[in-house]
Short mmCIF file of C-alpha atoms in Angstrom, two decimals:
data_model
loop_
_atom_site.label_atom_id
_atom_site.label_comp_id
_atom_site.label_asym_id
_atom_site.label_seq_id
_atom_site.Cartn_x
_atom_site.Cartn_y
_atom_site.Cartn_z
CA UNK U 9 251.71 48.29 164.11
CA UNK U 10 253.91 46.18 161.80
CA UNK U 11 252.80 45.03 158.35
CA UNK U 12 251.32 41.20 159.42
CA UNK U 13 249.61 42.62 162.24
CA UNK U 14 247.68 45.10 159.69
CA UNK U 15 246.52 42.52 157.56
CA UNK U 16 245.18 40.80 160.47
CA UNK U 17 242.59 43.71 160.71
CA UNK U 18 239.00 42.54 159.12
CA UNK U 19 240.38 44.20 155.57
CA UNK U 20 243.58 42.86 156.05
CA UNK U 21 242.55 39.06 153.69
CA UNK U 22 241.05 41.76 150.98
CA UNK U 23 244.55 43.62 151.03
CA UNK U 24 246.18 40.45 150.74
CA UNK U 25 243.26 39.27 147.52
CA UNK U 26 244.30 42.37 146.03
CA UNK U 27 247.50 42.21 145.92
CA UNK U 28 247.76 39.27 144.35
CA UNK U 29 245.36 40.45 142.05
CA UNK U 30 247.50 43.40 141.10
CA UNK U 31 250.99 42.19 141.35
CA UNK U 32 249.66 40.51 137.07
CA UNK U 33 249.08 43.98 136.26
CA UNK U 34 251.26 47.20 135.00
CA UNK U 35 251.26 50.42 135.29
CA UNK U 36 248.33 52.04 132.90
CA UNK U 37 246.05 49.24 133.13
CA UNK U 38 242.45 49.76 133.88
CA UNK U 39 241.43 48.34 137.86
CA UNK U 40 237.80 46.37 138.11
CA UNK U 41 235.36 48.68 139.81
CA UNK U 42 234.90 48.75 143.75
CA UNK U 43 231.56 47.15 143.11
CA UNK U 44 233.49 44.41 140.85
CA UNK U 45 235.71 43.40 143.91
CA UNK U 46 233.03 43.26 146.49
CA UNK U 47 230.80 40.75 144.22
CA UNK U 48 234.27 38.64 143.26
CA UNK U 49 235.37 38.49 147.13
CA UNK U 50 231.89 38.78 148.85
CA UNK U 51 232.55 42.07 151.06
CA UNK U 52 231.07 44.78 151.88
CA UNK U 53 231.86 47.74 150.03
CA UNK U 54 233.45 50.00 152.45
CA UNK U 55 236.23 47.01 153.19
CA UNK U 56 237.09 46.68 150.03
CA UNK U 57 237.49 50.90 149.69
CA UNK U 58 239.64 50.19 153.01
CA UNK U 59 241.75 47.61 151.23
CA UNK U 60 242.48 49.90 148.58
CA UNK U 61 243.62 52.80 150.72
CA UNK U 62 245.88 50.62 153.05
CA UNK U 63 247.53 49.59 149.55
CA UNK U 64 248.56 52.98 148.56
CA UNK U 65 249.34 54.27 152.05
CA UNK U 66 252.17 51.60 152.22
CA UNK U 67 253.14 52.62 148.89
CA UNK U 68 252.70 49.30 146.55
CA UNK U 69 250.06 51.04 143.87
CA UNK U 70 248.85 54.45 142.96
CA UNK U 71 245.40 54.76 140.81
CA UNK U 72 244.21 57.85 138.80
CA UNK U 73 240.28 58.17 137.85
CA UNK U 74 239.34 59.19 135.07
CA UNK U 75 235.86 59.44 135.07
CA UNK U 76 233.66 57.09 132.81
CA UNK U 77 236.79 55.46 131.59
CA UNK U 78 237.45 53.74 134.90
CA UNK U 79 240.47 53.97 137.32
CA UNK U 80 243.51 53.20 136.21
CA UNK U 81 247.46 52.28 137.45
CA UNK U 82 249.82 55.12 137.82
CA UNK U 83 253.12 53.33 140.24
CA UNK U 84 253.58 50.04 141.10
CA UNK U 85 256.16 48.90 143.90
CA UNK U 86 255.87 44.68 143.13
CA UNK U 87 258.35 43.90 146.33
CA UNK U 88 255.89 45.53 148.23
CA UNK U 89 252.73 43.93 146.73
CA UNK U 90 254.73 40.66 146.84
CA UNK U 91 255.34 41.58 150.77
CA UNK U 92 251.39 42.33 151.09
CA UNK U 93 250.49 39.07 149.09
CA UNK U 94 252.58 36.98 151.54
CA UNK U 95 255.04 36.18 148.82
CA UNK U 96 258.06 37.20 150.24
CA UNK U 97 260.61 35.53 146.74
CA UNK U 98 259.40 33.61 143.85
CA UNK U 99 261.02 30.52 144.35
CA UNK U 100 261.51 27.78 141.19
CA UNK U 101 262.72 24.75 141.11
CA UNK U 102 264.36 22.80 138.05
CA UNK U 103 266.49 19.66 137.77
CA UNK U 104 269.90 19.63 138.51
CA UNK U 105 272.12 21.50 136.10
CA UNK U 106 274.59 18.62 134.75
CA UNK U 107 274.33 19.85 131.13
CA UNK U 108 274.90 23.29 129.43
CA UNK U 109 271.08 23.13 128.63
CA UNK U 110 269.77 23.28 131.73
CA UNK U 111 272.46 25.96 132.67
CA UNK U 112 271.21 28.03 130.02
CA UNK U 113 267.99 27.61 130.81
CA UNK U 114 268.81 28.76 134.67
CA UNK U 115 270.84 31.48 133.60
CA UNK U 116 268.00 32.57 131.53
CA UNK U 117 265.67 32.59 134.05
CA UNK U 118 268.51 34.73 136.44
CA UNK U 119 269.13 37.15 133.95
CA UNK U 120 265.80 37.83 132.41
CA UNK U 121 263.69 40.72 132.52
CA UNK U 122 260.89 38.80 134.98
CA UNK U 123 263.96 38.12 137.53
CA UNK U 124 264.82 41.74 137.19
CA UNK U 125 261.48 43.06 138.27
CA UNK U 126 260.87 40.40 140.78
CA UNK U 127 263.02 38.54 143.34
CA UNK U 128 263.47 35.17 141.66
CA UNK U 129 265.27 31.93 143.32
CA UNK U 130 266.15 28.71 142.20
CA UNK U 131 266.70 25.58 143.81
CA UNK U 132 267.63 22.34 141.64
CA UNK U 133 266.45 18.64 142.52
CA UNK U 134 266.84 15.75 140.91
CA UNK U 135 263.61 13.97 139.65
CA UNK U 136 260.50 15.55 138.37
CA UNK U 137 257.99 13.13 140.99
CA UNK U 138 260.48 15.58 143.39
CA UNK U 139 259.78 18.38 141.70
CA UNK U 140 256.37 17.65 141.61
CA UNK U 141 255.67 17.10 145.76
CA UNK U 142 257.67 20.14 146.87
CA UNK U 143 255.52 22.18 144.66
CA UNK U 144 252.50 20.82 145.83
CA UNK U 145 253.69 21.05 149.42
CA UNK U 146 253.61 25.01 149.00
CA UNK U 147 257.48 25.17 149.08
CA UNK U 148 258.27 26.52 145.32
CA UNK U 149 255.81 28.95 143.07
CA UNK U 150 257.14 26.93 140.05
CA UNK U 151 258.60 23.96 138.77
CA UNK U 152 260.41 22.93 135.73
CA UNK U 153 260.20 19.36 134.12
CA UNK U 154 259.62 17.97 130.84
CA UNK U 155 256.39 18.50 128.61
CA UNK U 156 256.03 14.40 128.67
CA UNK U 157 256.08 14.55 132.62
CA UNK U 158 253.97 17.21 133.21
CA UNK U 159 251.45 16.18 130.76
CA UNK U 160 251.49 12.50 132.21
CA UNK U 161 250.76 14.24 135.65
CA UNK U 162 248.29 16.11 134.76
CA UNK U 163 246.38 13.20 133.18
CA UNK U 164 246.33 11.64 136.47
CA UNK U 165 244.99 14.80 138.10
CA UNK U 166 247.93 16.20 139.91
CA UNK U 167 246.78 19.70 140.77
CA UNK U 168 249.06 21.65 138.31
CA UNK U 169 248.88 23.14 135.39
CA UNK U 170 251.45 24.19 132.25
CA UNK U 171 252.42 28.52 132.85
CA UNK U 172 254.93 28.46 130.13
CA UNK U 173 256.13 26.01 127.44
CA UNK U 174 259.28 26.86 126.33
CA UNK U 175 259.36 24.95 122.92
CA UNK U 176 261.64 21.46 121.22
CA UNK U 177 265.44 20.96 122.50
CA UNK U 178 265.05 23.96 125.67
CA UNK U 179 264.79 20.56 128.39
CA UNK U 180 267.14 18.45 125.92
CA UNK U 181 268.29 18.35 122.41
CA UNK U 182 266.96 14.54 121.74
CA UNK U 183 266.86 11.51 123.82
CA UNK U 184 269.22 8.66 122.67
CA UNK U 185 269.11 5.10 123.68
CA UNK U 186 272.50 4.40 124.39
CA UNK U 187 274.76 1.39 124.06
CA UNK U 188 277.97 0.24 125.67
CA UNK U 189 280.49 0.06 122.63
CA UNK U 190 281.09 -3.94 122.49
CA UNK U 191 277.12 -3.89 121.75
CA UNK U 192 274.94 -3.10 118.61
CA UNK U 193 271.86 -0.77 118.60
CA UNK U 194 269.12 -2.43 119.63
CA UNK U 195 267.58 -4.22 123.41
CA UNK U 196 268.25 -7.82 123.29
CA UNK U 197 266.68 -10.41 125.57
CA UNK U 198 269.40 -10.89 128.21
CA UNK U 199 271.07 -7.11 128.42
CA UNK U 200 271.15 -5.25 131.23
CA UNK U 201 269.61 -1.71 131.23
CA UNK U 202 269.67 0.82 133.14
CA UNK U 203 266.62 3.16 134.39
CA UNK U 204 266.22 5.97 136.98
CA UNK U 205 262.87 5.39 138.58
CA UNK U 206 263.07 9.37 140.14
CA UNK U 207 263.12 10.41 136.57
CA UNK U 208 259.26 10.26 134.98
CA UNK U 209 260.37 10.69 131.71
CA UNK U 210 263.87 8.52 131.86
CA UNK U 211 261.08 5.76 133.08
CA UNK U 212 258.54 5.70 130.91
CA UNK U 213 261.25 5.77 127.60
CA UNK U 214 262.84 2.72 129.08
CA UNK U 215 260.54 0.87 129.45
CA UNK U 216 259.04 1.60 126.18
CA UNK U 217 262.19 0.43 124.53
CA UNK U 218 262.65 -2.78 126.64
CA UNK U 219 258.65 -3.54 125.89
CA UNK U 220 258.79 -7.31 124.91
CA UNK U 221 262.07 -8.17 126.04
CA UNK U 222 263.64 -9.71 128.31
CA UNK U 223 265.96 -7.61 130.44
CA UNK U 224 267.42 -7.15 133.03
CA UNK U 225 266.63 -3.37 134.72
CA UNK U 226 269.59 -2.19 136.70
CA UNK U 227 268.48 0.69 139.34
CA UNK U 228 270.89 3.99 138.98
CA UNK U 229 270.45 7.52 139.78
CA UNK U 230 270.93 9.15 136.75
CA UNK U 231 274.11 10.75 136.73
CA UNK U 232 275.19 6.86 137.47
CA UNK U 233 273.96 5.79 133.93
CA UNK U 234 276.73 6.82 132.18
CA UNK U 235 279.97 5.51 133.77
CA UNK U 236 277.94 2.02 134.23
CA UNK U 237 277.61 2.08 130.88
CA UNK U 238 281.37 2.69 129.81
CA UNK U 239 282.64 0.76 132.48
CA UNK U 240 280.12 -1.93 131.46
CA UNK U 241 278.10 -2.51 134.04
CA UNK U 242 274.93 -1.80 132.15
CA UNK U 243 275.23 -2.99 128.02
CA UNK U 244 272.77 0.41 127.78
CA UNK U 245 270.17 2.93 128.57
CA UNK U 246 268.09 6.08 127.86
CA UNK U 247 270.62 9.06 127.82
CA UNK U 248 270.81 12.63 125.82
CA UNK U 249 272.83 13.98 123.00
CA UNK U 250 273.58 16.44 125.33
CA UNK U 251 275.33 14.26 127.80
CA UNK U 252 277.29 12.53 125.15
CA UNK U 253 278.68 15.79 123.51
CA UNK U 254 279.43 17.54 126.48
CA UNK U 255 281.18 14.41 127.64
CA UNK U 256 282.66 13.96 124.56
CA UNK U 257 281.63 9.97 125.16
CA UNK U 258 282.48 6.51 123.06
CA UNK U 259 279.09 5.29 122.70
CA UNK U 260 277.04 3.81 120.15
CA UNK U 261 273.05 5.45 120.08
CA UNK U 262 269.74 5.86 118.13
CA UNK U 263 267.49 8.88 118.49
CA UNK U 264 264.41 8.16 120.25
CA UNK U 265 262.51 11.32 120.50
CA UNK U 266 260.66 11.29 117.47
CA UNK U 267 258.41 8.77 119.43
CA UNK U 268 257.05 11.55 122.01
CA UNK U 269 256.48 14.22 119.70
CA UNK U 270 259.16 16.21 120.73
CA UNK U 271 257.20 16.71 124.26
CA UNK U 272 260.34 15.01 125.89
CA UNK U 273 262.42 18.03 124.49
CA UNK U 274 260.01 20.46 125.49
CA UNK U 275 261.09 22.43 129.14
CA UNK U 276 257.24 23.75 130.91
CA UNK U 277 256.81 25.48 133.38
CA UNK U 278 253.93 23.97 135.81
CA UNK U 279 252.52 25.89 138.78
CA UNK U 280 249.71 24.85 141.60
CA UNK U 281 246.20 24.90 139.33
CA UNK U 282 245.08 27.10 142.39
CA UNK U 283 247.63 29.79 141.91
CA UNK U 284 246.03 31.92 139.33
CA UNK U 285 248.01 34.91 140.46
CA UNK U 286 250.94 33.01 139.70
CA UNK U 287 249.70 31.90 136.34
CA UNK U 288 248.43 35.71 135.75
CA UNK U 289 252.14 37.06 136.76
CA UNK U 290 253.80 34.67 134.79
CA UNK U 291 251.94 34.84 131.71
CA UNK U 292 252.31 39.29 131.75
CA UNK U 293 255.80 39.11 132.42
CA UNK U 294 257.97 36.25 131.94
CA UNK U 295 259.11 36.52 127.96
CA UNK U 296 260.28 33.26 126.95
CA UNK U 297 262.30 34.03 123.84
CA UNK U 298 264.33 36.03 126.25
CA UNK U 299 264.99 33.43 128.17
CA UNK U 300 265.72 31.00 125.25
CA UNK U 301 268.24 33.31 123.97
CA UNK U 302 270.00 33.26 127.27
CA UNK U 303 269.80 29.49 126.81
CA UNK U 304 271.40 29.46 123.47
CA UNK U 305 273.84 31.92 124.29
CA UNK U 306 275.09 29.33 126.99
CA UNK U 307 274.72 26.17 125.19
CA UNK U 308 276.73 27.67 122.31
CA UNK U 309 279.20 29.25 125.03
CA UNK U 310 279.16 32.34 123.77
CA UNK U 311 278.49 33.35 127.36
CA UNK U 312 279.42 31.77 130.75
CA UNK U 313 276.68 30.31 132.68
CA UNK U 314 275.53 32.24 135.71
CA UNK U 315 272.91 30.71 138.04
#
């Protein structure tokens, strides 16, 4: 009898509960009691105590008693409790990686300690509404987007919640309107701007700064904006200090990010509101200063991105 036709024995859901239960934990932490599980799951007792044993018969956790102090953790096999929880990778997505930020902030995630102790993928997609829908559809644990965009979300009760913030400059160093050399520094009535629609956050700054003006808003994806705007196309647009550095571009720009409060800066980490085992995994062993240190590493190339 192979592993899925196990759990589709009557403790087989309660193996699968557990597991996700006990993929947050470590070894030497203290279990809730049998009686604990079958009040949280509403089971009887002996399918819970089945549960259990078909856990450490295939070899994904070994407990120790001790007595009044409770039972606690002595091994943990996580690919195995991932195999039992029906969580065969832990599979992210972020947006594309067009600027050393974000491929620090991938290779961080690759190389960290979380990655190293569980199987981690990425897949990268432009646009955080994208982002947003594939997570909800089930097909990635986690997604990466701004603070500003997942906050916005949230407020109109998307089903997702912040795991991990990752603090100022880790999505972008500071958002820049940006203006076509033959023009000054500020929207004029008659200019023609440029605004990705896919992008929450490249949205709602745009249209901030074109607020009582008359303009005209040019559609582009945004890796578009920029060689509309040299070539003139566009007269300007949001953009990043990134972008300009890296591309070493001839553009005139003002800082805008002090208008957010730095949320536009900020890289999260948003996961289903339902998946609290997620959340609970995440939060015990995903160290963000690692990760940020990777990040650094890459944006001040002392080491070569690796994603």
């Amino acid at each position: 009898m192979n592993l899925k036709e196990k759990l589709m024995q009557k403790n087989g859901y309660v193996a699968m509960t557990l597991a996700k239960e006990f993929v947050s934990k470590d070894v030497g932490d203290r279990i809730d009691t049998v009686a604990t599980f079958t009040e949280r799951y509403n089971t009887a007792r002996g399918t819970v105590q089945s549960a259990i044993k078909f856990l450490q018969e295939y070899k994904a956790i070994s407990f120790e008693s001790r007595g009044h102090l409770g039972t606690f953790i002595t091994y943990i096999d996580y690919t195995k409790l991932l195999e039992v929880a029906d969580i065969k990778s832990i599979l992210g997505v972020m947006p594309l990686p067009y600027s050393k930020r974000y491929e620090g902030l991938a290779t961080g995630i690759y190389k960290s300690s979380f990655a190293k102790k569980f199987p981690v993928n990425l897949a990268y997609m432009r646009g955080a509404r994208n982002r947003l829908d594939s997570l909800e559809e089930g097909r990635y644990d986690f997604a990466v987007m701004s603070c500003l965009a997942a906050e916005h979300y949230i407020e109109k009760g998307e089903p997702i919640q912040i795991a991990v913030n990752f603090g100022t400059n880790s999505f972008v160093d500071n958002h820049v309107l940006a203006f076509n050399k033959n023009f000054g520094s500020e929207i004029k009535d008659g200019m023609r701007v440029g605004i990705d629609t896919s992008s929450l956050d490249h949205e709602i700054m745009t249209l901030k700064e074109c607020a009582g003006k008359k303009v005209e808003l040019v559609h582009l994806l945004y890796s578009q904006i920029i060689s509309n705007l040299v070539n003139g196309t566009i007269d300007a647009s949001i953009s990043t200090i990134d972008e300009i550095r890296d591309k070493k571009l001839d553009v005139k720009y003002k800082v805008v990010s002090e208008d957010y409060g730095g949320k536009n800066t900020q890289a999260v980490l948003v996961i289903h509101k339902d998946r609290e085992e997620m959340r609970n995994l995440i939060l015990k062993f995903l160290n963000k200063e690692e990760i940020i240190k990777y990040q650094n590493s890459v944006v001040e190339e002392k080491i070569i991105p690796n994603y």
